[in-house]
Amino acid sequence: MTDPFAVMNAIGLVGFAFVGAAKAVEERYDVFGVTVVGVMTALGGGTTRDLLLNRVPNSLQSPGEVALSLLGVTAAVLFVHFLDDGHQHPVVLTADAIGLAAFTTTGALLGHQAGLPVFAVVALATVNAAGGGAISDLLLGRTPFILREDFYASCAVIGGLAFWALAQLGAAAGAASAGCALAVLLARGLGIGRG
Amino acid sequence: MTDPFAVMNAIGLVGFAFVGAAKAVEERYDVFGVTVVGVMTALGGGTTRDLLLNRVPNSLQSPGEVALSLLGVTAAVLFVHFLDDGHQHPVVLTADAIGLAAFTTTGALLGHQAGLPVFAVVALATVNAAGGGAISDLLLGRTPFILREDFYASCAVIGGLAFWALAQLGAAAGAASAGCALAVLLARGLGIGRG
Amino acid sequence: MTDPFAVMNAIGLVGFAFVGAAKAVEERYDVFGVTVVGVMTALGGGTTRDLLLNRVPNSLQSPGEVALSLLGVTAAVLFVHFLDDGHQHPVVLTADAIGLAAFTTTGALLGHQAGLPVFAVVALATVNAAGGGAISDLLLGRTPFILREDFYASCAVIGGLAFWALAQLGAAAGAASAGCALAVLLARGLGIGRG
């Protein structure tokens, strides 16, 4: 529990896998399809980020990330029928928002460490945070909700800009990361509140 | 004919290209569209595998793979109208099953050789075997059949697990490959038989 | 203005971003969605090309490419309502055709420089030229128009073959590039004329 981002990342993996699997359950996919959609929702953004950064994806090297994704899938299969309107439940929205903040921060941090310009920092933050949801919508034959919902991917753009601005002002990586995550949570909270 | 996997791989490339092109013919695509969908079905899984492994795709470096894919496309354009229910014909199902086994084995083998953990071995086997079919469905505006058909991608998962288990038990790469391919063919045969 | 391909590339980026953003406006996406679709249309083909060539995408390293894309998006948001049938307007078709020629040439040139065989040269030319349009159609929930429109991606194939043939005949990269671009413009012009 000494690394706040590992904790946020873990909550986000479980939350993203839950949301993706819940959507696949709604579409009456079989167990294999639900698992694939849930795992791709959790790992797809980070995998795309690593492809863009020309690295072997972390998701292929980290059994822990896969295990957390499968935990989220299992939770969705077991509990989604008990929730009214599954993927809009406050618990799910909260876990999803924490994941959005964690994945935005990781993407911005890796882009910054690779010495890339501001567009790349924001793009990697956004791809990392919203890519998994876009992939799962494509797999389900839907147009990506991130392009239609006003305040979702925009929160990742705001977070990426916050990271870049703080780093330009001389903030250390840890401080820029904290500012980025807080900006995403604030923006997303306001977006959900306005509904 | 000294390398059984090269033979299986060749049959699989032709079979996958045939199935993909036959689907595009059904959707009344023009010759260019049919060729793209057929070639992407044959080469898409291996190309995605190589992207994940951070290598220049083999498909871009091997004219032989392209030629075999174009052979499958040509066969589909010439013969699909003579078959009732083209891509469910026993000859096509057999070539497709052989391709599924060959591509699963290649993906598992490359993941194992890269020293990746069990999830990555299974994921690369599945992406290699089922990725082309998923890409062609997306190009045709369908939801990927691999997520809806019970025993298709599951066969690749079973094969990847078989490869990994045999390797853990000390089997050489050749023996693990043979066990993987047999497991896929057995699982797929049972799946088709149960219909 | 000393480098004709930089000029063509710039016109193409603006034109492709305009076309993509105009399609998203038609689908009533919000400003964020319109921007993403426009930028992905302009940068998606080159980014996919760089992934296949195993390089960090140029789009992430070049703020100029992003700025030109945003210029095209801005133009679409401001002016698309003044054009009858926005993305079929002669100005847009011309910019799009120049972009098609420029992106085909860049893709063929990079494939040739990487020492890849003829299929890879043609595939990279086609992916570079038509990949952005395909990605934007997927994001909009449409089947890719490049698979349905007779003479669009085919022009990139013709251009890639022209590049490769000229290089085989001993032409320098500059001459092969000029021949490639002219072949694409000629083919596309004929295709629109027959329309």
XYZ file of C-alpha atoms in Angstrom:
585
model
C 0.000 0.000 0.000
C 3.045 2.239 -0.209
C 2.476 3.120 -3.892
C -0.797 5.012 -4.356
C -0.755 4.507 -8.123
C -0.425 0.740 -7.858
C -3.519 0.816 -5.633
C -5.425 3.091 -8.018
C -4.296 1.015 -10.987
C -5.535 -2.173 -9.299
C -8.935 -0.642 -8.526
C -9.141 0.628 -12.095
C -8.314 -2.751 -13.643
C -11.045 -4.428 -11.608
C -13.502 -1.625 -12.337
C -12.827 -1.467 -16.085
C -13.045 -5.275 -16.387
C -16.347 -5.192 -14.478
C -17.848 -2.502 -16.734
C -16.730 -4.268 -19.931
C -17.926 -7.678 -18.785
C -21.261 -6.212 -17.638
C -21.826 -4.774 -21.139
C -21.047 -8.174 -22.704
C -23.464 -9.901 -20.297
C -26.167 -7.434 -21.386
C -25.453 -8.463 -25.005
C -25.880 -12.135 -23.977
C -22.343 -13.178 -24.919
C -21.154 -16.586 -23.679
C -18.564 -16.949 -20.890
C -15.632 -16.783 -23.299
C -16.940 -13.622 -24.960
C -17.664 -11.951 -21.614
C -14.149 -12.757 -20.419
C -12.489 -11.456 -23.599
C -14.480 -8.207 -23.592
C -13.858 -7.634 -19.871
C -10.121 -8.340 -20.073
C -9.738 -6.243 -23.245
C -11.559 -3.338 -21.569
C -9.127 -3.480 -18.646
C -5.919 -4.120 -20.611
C -6.679 -2.665 -24.060
C -5.761 0.940 -23.299
C -2.395 0.110 -21.751
C -1.613 -2.368 -24.510
C -2.316 0.235 -27.208
C -0.165 2.736 -25.293
C 2.735 0.273 -25.229
C 2.338 -0.450 -28.961
C 2.571 3.302 -29.656
C 5.644 3.528 -27.421
C 7.168 0.571 -29.299
C 7.424 -1.740 -26.272
C 6.254 -5.277 -25.575
C 2.953 -4.615 -23.750
C 3.107 -4.675 -19.973
C -0.143 -6.666 -19.990
C 1.696 -9.619 -21.581
C 4.422 -9.519 -18.933
C 2.382 -8.926 -15.790
C 0.265 -11.843 -14.522
C -1.018 -9.571 -11.747
C -2.803 -7.263 -14.205
C -4.492 -10.257 -15.828
C -5.529 -11.690 -12.463
C -7.133 -8.397 -11.415
C -8.970 -8.212 -14.752
C -10.324 -11.734 -14.281
C -11.432 -10.737 -10.782
C -13.478 -7.902 -12.283
C -14.977 -10.247 -14.885
C -15.908 -12.763 -12.203
C -17.544 -10.056 -10.113
C -19.582 -8.915 -13.116
C -20.772 -12.431 -13.945
C -21.775 -13.055 -10.310
C -23.264 -9.709 -9.344
C -24.433 -7.808 -12.430
C -27.929 -9.303 -12.212
C -28.341 -7.958 -8.659
C -27.672 -4.365 -9.632
C -30.306 -2.204 -11.278
C -28.750 -0.804 -14.438
C -25.401 -2.558 -13.762
C -22.742 -0.342 -15.214
C -24.328 2.899 -13.917
C -24.239 1.804 -10.244
C -22.406 4.295 -7.956
C -19.871 1.653 -6.857
C -19.045 0.889 -10.498
C -18.932 4.550 -11.524
C -16.512 5.232 -8.660
C -14.180 2.362 -9.523
C -14.353 3.390 -13.188
C -13.473 7.008 -12.312
C -10.514 5.880 -10.191
C -9.341 3.726 -13.093
C -9.756 6.623 -15.500
C -7.558 8.769 -13.239
C -4.933 6.042 -12.717
C -4.682 5.106 -16.414
C -4.565 8.770 -17.504
C -1.701 9.368 -15.094
C 0.275 6.303 -16.184
C -0.064 7.232 -19.860
C 0.989 10.842 -19.284
C 3.912 9.778 -17.116
C 5.271 7.302 -19.690
C 4.900 9.832 -22.524
C 6.700 12.454 -20.445
C 9.501 10.028 -19.540
C 9.936 9.198 -23.264
C 10.645 12.887 -23.903
C 7.651 13.324 -26.232
C 5.911 16.677 -26.896
C 2.659 17.864 -25.318
C 0.357 16.298 -27.936
C 1.924 12.873 -27.379
C 1.642 13.196 -23.581
C -2.069 14.022 -23.896
C -2.655 11.388 -26.608
C -0.978 8.615 -24.608
C -2.914 9.626 -21.471
C -6.179 9.532 -23.423
C -5.417 6.268 -25.260
C -4.386 4.621 -22.004
C -7.538 5.772 -20.193
C -10.174 5.498 -22.918
C -8.717 2.945 -25.355
C -10.020 -0.097 -23.497
C -13.584 1.199 -23.523
C -13.346 2.020 -27.224
C -12.022 -1.470 -28.074
C -14.763 -3.182 -26.076
C -17.448 -1.110 -27.826
C -16.002 -2.089 -31.222
C -16.017 -5.764 -30.147
C -19.677 -5.375 -29.147
C -20.584 -3.749 -32.466
C -21.355 -0.361 -30.872
C -19.949 3.028 -31.797
C -17.463 3.964 -29.064
C -19.314 5.654 -26.199
C -16.208 7.722 -25.448
C -16.931 9.684 -28.630
C -20.544 10.344 -27.642
C -20.338 10.874 -23.877
C -19.412 14.489 -23.198
C -17.266 14.233 -20.146
C -15.332 10.980 -20.236
C -12.330 11.024 -22.568
C -12.294 14.807 -22.131
C -11.317 14.162 -18.498
C -8.232 12.278 -19.697
C -7.342 15.169 -22.025
C -7.656 17.586 -19.080
C -5.512 15.297 -16.925
C -2.836 14.963 -19.617
C -2.707 18.749 -20.014
C -2.480 19.166 -16.230
C 0.456 16.743 -16.079
C 2.255 18.523 -18.897
C 1.640 21.991 -17.428
C 2.869 20.960 -13.967
C 5.986 19.350 -15.484
C 6.646 22.534 -17.502
C 6.416 24.521 -14.254
C 9.150 22.332 -12.757
C 7.069 19.856 -10.753
C 8.626 16.453 -10.075
C 7.012 13.393 -11.676
C 5.261 12.468 -8.420
C 3.686 15.887 -7.994
C 2.667 16.116 -11.666
C 1.122 12.639 -11.352
C -0.873 13.627 -8.275
C -2.098 16.794 -9.967
C -3.064 14.836 -13.068
C -5.041 12.228 -11.119
C -6.828 14.892 -9.059
C -7.732 16.855 -12.198
C -9.266 13.742 -13.778
C -11.249 12.832 -10.651
C -12.521 16.405 -10.288
C -13.517 16.691 -13.952
C -15.177 13.275 -13.989
C -16.984 13.942 -10.689
C -18.360 17.219 -12.074
C -19.381 15.448 -15.293
C -21.266 12.702 -13.438
C -22.814 15.270 -11.083
C -24.163 17.308 -14.015
C -25.361 14.032 -15.545
C 7.180 -31.500 -46.902
C 9.734 -32.103 -44.178
C 8.212 -29.533 -41.801
C 4.647 -30.507 -40.827
C 3.920 -27.041 -39.414
C 4.910 -25.277 -42.615
C 2.412 -27.522 -44.396
C -0.309 -26.870 -41.805
C 0.446 -23.159 -41.900
C 0.131 -23.120 -45.700
C -3.209 -24.942 -45.598
C -4.384 -22.557 -42.884
C -3.420 -19.450 -44.850
C -5.342 -20.676 -47.889
C -8.299 -21.764 -45.745
C -8.517 -18.544 -43.719
C -8.222 -16.415 -46.879
C -10.988 -18.508 -48.486
C -13.333 -18.087 -45.517
C -12.710 -14.329 -45.254
C -13.105 -13.758 -48.998
C -16.269 -15.894 -49.082
C -17.825 -13.690 -46.377
C -16.924 -10.546 -48.357
C -18.434 -12.055 -51.533
C -21.653 -12.686 -49.583
C -21.653 -9.001 -48.607
C -21.274 -8.080 -52.319
C -17.922 -6.299 -51.905
C -15.980 -5.519 -55.090
C -12.803 -7.390 -56.057
C -10.577 -5.027 -54.101
C -12.693 -5.373 -50.955
C -12.856 -9.166 -51.257
C -9.069 -9.325 -51.631
C -8.412 -7.049 -48.656
C -10.816 -8.924 -46.377
C -9.436 -12.329 -47.468
C -5.786 -11.346 -47.061
C -6.461 -9.637 -43.712
C -8.262 -12.759 -42.449
C -5.237 -14.880 -43.335
C -2.505 -12.474 -42.198
C -4.253 -10.341 -39.554
C -3.728 -12.670 -36.602
C -0.015 -13.169 -37.202
C 0.488 -9.461 -37.863
C -1.199 -8.536 -34.564
C 0.917 -11.172 -32.791
C 4.101 -9.624 -34.217
C 2.975 -6.103 -33.203
C 2.470 -7.363 -29.631
C 5.909 -8.999 -29.715
C 7.380 -5.721 -31.011
C 8.676 -7.125 -34.310
C 8.239 -6.108 -37.951
C 5.382 -8.422 -39.021
C 6.403 -11.600 -40.779
C 3.584 -11.012 -43.263
C 5.408 -7.943 -44.587
C 8.618 -9.896 -45.069
C 7.291 -13.164 -46.501
C 5.992 -13.061 -50.103
C 5.053 -16.732 -49.734
C 2.430 -15.995 -47.082
C 0.892 -13.332 -49.292
C 0.870 -15.607 -52.327
C -0.938 -18.356 -50.399
C -3.482 -15.819 -49.139
C -4.145 -14.612 -52.677
C -4.560 -18.254 -53.725
C -7.300 -18.659 -51.117
C -8.983 -15.429 -52.269
C -8.885 -16.577 -55.898
C -10.390 -19.932 -54.947
C -13.208 -18.184 -53.072
C -14.006 -15.868 -55.982
C -14.041 -18.797 -58.440
C -15.751 -21.493 -56.394
C -17.877 -19.964 -53.629
C -20.957 -19.837 -55.871
C -20.728 -23.603 -56.472
C -20.838 -24.498 -52.785
C -24.057 -24.516 -50.815
C -23.505 -22.310 -47.791
C -19.856 -21.605 -48.772
C -17.962 -21.127 -45.553
C -19.700 -24.050 -43.780
C -18.621 -26.632 -46.395
C -16.696 -29.609 -44.879
C -13.602 -28.923 -47.016
C -13.528 -25.316 -45.803
C -14.215 -26.243 -42.176
C -11.340 -28.733 -42.309
C -8.863 -26.267 -43.818
C -10.016 -23.656 -41.290
C -9.533 -26.098 -38.383
C -6.028 -26.980 -39.602
C -5.227 -23.270 -39.829
C -6.621 -22.708 -36.352
C -4.309 -25.434 -35.011
C -1.254 -24.202 -36.931
C -1.729 -20.532 -35.975
C -2.427 -21.400 -32.321
C 0.807 -23.403 -32.208
C 2.912 -20.674 -33.827
C 1.580 -18.040 -31.423
C 2.175 -20.216 -28.350
C 5.661 -21.161 -29.545
C 6.744 -17.548 -30.132
C 5.343 -16.427 -26.767
C 7.159 -19.294 -25.039
C 10.425 -18.491 -26.846
C 10.124 -14.854 -25.741
C 10.085 -16.051 -22.129
C 6.623 -14.653 -21.409
C 4.284 -15.983 -18.655
C 1.340 -18.331 -19.193
C -1.232 -15.595 -19.861
C 0.908 -14.170 -22.664
C 1.455 -17.614 -24.215
C -2.302 -18.213 -24.272
C -3.089 -14.646 -25.401
C -0.593 -14.782 -28.289
C -1.884 -18.213 -29.345
C -5.464 -16.906 -29.323
C -4.651 -13.616 -31.077
C -2.661 -15.448 -33.742
C -5.457 -17.973 -34.352
C -8.565 -15.837 -33.976
C -7.331 -12.286 -34.680
C -7.730 -12.525 -38.453
C -11.353 -13.608 -38.187
C -12.091 -10.805 -35.714
C -10.497 -8.166 -37.982
C -12.420 -9.364 -41.021
C -15.707 -9.243 -39.101
C -14.965 -5.670 -38.017
C -14.168 -4.748 -41.654
C -17.521 -6.264 -42.675
C -19.395 -4.350 -39.973
C -20.274 -7.495 -37.999
C -19.645 -8.201 -34.339
C -16.769 -10.702 -34.208
C -18.138 -14.245 -34.544
C -15.288 -15.518 -32.359
C -17.022 -13.864 -29.407
C -20.374 -15.504 -30.199
C -19.395 -18.973 -31.423
C -18.886 -21.244 -28.427
C -16.060 -23.462 -29.533
C -13.753 -21.520 -31.794
C -11.419 -19.148 -29.948
C -11.843 -21.432 -26.910
C -9.964 -24.082 -28.912
C -6.998 -21.723 -29.202
C -7.119 -21.062 -25.450
C -7.105 -24.821 -24.813
C -4.191 -25.259 -27.234
C -2.188 -22.463 -25.620
C -2.749 -23.986 -22.181
C -1.708 -27.412 -23.525
C 1.510 -25.956 -24.937
C 2.340 -24.221 -21.665
C 1.544 -27.290 -19.526
C 3.675 -29.566 -21.712
C 6.563 -27.074 -21.620
C 6.251 -26.855 -17.813
C 6.462 -30.670 -17.687
C 9.777 -30.507 -19.548
C 8.631 -31.243 -23.093
C 10.812 -29.931 -25.923
C 9.363 -27.236 -28.193
C 8.554 -29.768 -30.916
C 6.612 -32.059 -28.576
C 4.764 -29.151 -26.959
C 3.873 -27.888 -30.450
C 2.517 -31.268 -31.505
C 0.455 -31.550 -28.319
C -0.884 -28.026 -28.818
C -1.941 -28.667 -32.413
C -3.588 -31.972 -31.530
C -5.473 -30.380 -28.631
C -6.834 -27.672 -30.932
C -7.884 -30.149 -33.634
C -9.559 -32.400 -31.060
C -11.409 -29.529 -29.380
C -12.488 -28.003 -32.687
C -13.580 -31.380 -34.056
C -15.703 -32.004 -30.968
C -17.161 -28.505 -31.250
C -18.123 -28.959 -34.908
C -19.477 -32.433 -34.169
C -21.745 -31.133 -31.417
C -22.761 -28.300 -33.786
C 8.392 25.182 -50.246
C 11.587 23.413 -51.320
C 10.259 19.935 -50.443
C 7.213 19.065 -52.593
C 6.276 16.102 -50.416
C 6.227 18.149 -47.235
C 3.815 20.488 -49.016
C 1.664 17.602 -50.313
C 1.731 15.959 -46.909
C 0.576 19.180 -45.238
C -2.302 19.616 -47.704
C -3.244 15.984 -47.217
C -3.274 16.243 -43.422
C -5.589 19.244 -43.553
C -7.801 17.616 -46.191
C -8.071 14.248 -44.434
C -8.808 15.924 -41.076
C -11.490 18.036 -42.792
C -13.152 14.997 -44.390
C -13.102 12.983 -41.154
C -14.395 15.849 -39.037
C -17.145 16.590 -41.579
C -18.365 12.990 -41.323
C -18.428 13.246 -37.499
C -20.366 16.535 -37.681
C -22.932 14.800 -39.913
C -23.272 12.115 -37.212
C -23.872 14.892 -34.637
C -20.840 14.059 -32.487
C -19.815 16.639 -29.877
C -16.674 18.784 -30.275
C -14.452 16.200 -28.621
C -15.722 13.407 -30.878
C -15.377 15.541 -34.010
C -11.792 16.401 -33.054
C -10.841 12.788 -32.329
C -12.355 11.481 -35.568
C -10.746 14.264 -37.640
C -7.296 13.864 -36.078
C -7.461 10.053 -36.329
C -8.432 10.304 -40.012
C -5.390 12.490 -40.676
C -2.888 10.647 -38.484
C -4.291 7.082 -38.320
C -2.783 5.794 -41.549
C 0.731 7.016 -40.807
C 0.507 5.792 -37.219
C -0.505 2.291 -38.364
C 2.329 2.347 -40.923
C 4.836 3.205 -38.188
C 3.471 0.434 -35.928
C 3.975 -2.068 -38.772
C 7.508 -0.730 -39.314
C 8.153 -1.093 -35.560
C 8.843 2.603 -34.921
C 7.456 5.139 -32.458
C 4.808 6.859 -34.606
C 5.870 10.088 -36.248
C 2.497 11.566 -35.270
C 3.514 11.385 -31.593
C 6.805 13.165 -32.279
C 5.687 15.874 -34.696
C 3.599 18.724 -33.255
C 3.348 20.143 -36.778
C 1.302 17.182 -38.014
C -1.090 17.564 -35.104
C -1.418 21.308 -35.660
C -2.284 20.783 -39.337
C -4.863 18.160 -38.367
C -6.481 20.534 -35.886
C -6.542 23.178 -38.622
C -8.532 20.798 -40.820
C -10.904 19.987 -37.954
C -11.449 23.690 -37.243
C -12.173 24.353 -40.912
C -14.737 21.540 -40.950
C -16.510 22.806 -37.823
C -16.636 26.363 -39.201
C -17.422 25.738 -42.854
C -19.085 22.348 -43.306
C -22.557 23.837 -42.904
C -21.910 26.240 -45.819
C -21.073 23.462 -48.282
C -23.782 21.404 -49.940
C -22.957 17.748 -49.273
C -19.760 18.677 -47.333
C -17.319 15.901 -47.956
C -18.175 15.597 -51.678
C -17.360 19.257 -52.422
C -14.721 19.701 -55.193
C -12.373 21.556 -52.840
C -12.512 18.686 -50.354
C -12.213 15.995 -53.027
C -9.121 17.744 -54.390
C -7.425 18.082 -51.013
C -8.330 14.472 -50.261
C -6.860 13.259 -53.575
C -3.618 15.182 -52.968
C -3.426 13.659 -49.494
C -4.066 10.212 -50.941
C -1.156 10.713 -53.348
C 1.169 12.140 -50.691
C 0.423 9.431 -48.104
C 0.707 6.631 -50.693
C 4.125 7.951 -51.667
C 5.370 8.276 -48.096
C 4.281 4.729 -47.245
C 5.863 3.227 -50.373
C 9.072 5.186 -49.800
C 9.457 4.008 -46.200
C 8.723 0.390 -47.139
C 11.286 0.582 -49.937
C 13.893 2.148 -47.648
C 13.319 -0.671 -45.118
C 14.298 -3.180 -47.818
C 10.915 -4.928 -47.791
C 9.483 -6.912 -50.754
C 6.876 -5.657 -53.217
C 3.849 -6.777 -51.180
C 5.076 -4.826 -48.160
C 5.749 -1.705 -50.261
C 2.201 -1.834 -51.644
C 0.668 -2.739 -48.258
C 2.420 0.113 -46.441
C 1.439 2.563 -49.200
C -2.192 1.438 -48.944
C -2.293 1.404 -45.134
C -0.713 4.847 -44.991
C -3.162 6.284 -47.533
C -6.397 4.510 -46.628
C -5.878 3.494 -42.980
C -7.050 6.796 -41.524
C -10.330 6.656 -43.452
C -10.901 3.066 -42.376
C -10.265 3.891 -38.697
C -12.615 6.870 -38.779
C -15.376 4.753 -40.350
C -14.942 2.143 -37.603
C -15.146 4.899 -34.962
C -18.358 6.126 -36.587
C -19.842 2.610 -36.645
C -19.784 2.378 -40.451
C -18.249 -0.337 -42.599
C -15.076 1.143 -44.102
C -15.957 3.024 -47.300
C -12.533 2.124 -48.701
C -13.779 -1.462 -49.080
C -16.945 -0.396 -50.911
C -15.782 2.527 -53.075
C -14.296 1.165 -56.290
C -11.499 3.559 -56.996
C -10.070 4.793 -53.737
C -7.723 2.350 -52.013
C -7.119 0.815 -55.439
C -5.388 4.089 -56.352
C -2.936 3.554 -53.489
C -2.284 -0.006 -54.691
C -1.586 1.330 -58.196
C 0.723 3.986 -56.753
C 2.622 1.465 -54.628
C 3.106 -0.803 -57.645
C 4.286 2.191 -59.713
C 6.842 3.093 -57.035
C 8.127 -0.455 -56.842
C 8.314 -0.876 -60.640
C 10.200 2.404 -61.084
C 12.626 1.474 -58.307
C 13.167 -1.944 -59.945
C 13.969 -0.136 -63.198
C 16.694 1.817 -61.421
C 14.879 5.084 -60.686
C 16.126 7.133 -57.744
C 13.808 7.543 -54.729
C 12.779 11.041 -55.831
C 11.789 9.933 -59.330
C 9.957 6.844 -58.053
C 8.124 9.076 -55.571
C 7.059 11.513 -58.285
C 5.848 8.668 -60.499
C 3.945 7.154 -57.591
C 2.197 10.419 -56.717
C 1.298 11.099 -60.361
C -0.083 7.576 -60.780
C -2.322 8.015 -57.729
C -3.598 11.430 -58.835
C -4.275 10.152 -62.352
C -6.098 7.040 -61.120
C -8.117 8.972 -58.552
C -8.984 11.704 -61.044
C -10.222 9.125 -63.529
C -12.198 7.399 -60.766
C -13.916 10.646 -59.678
C -14.551 11.583 -63.300
C -16.286 8.258 -64.005
C -17.967 8.561 -60.532
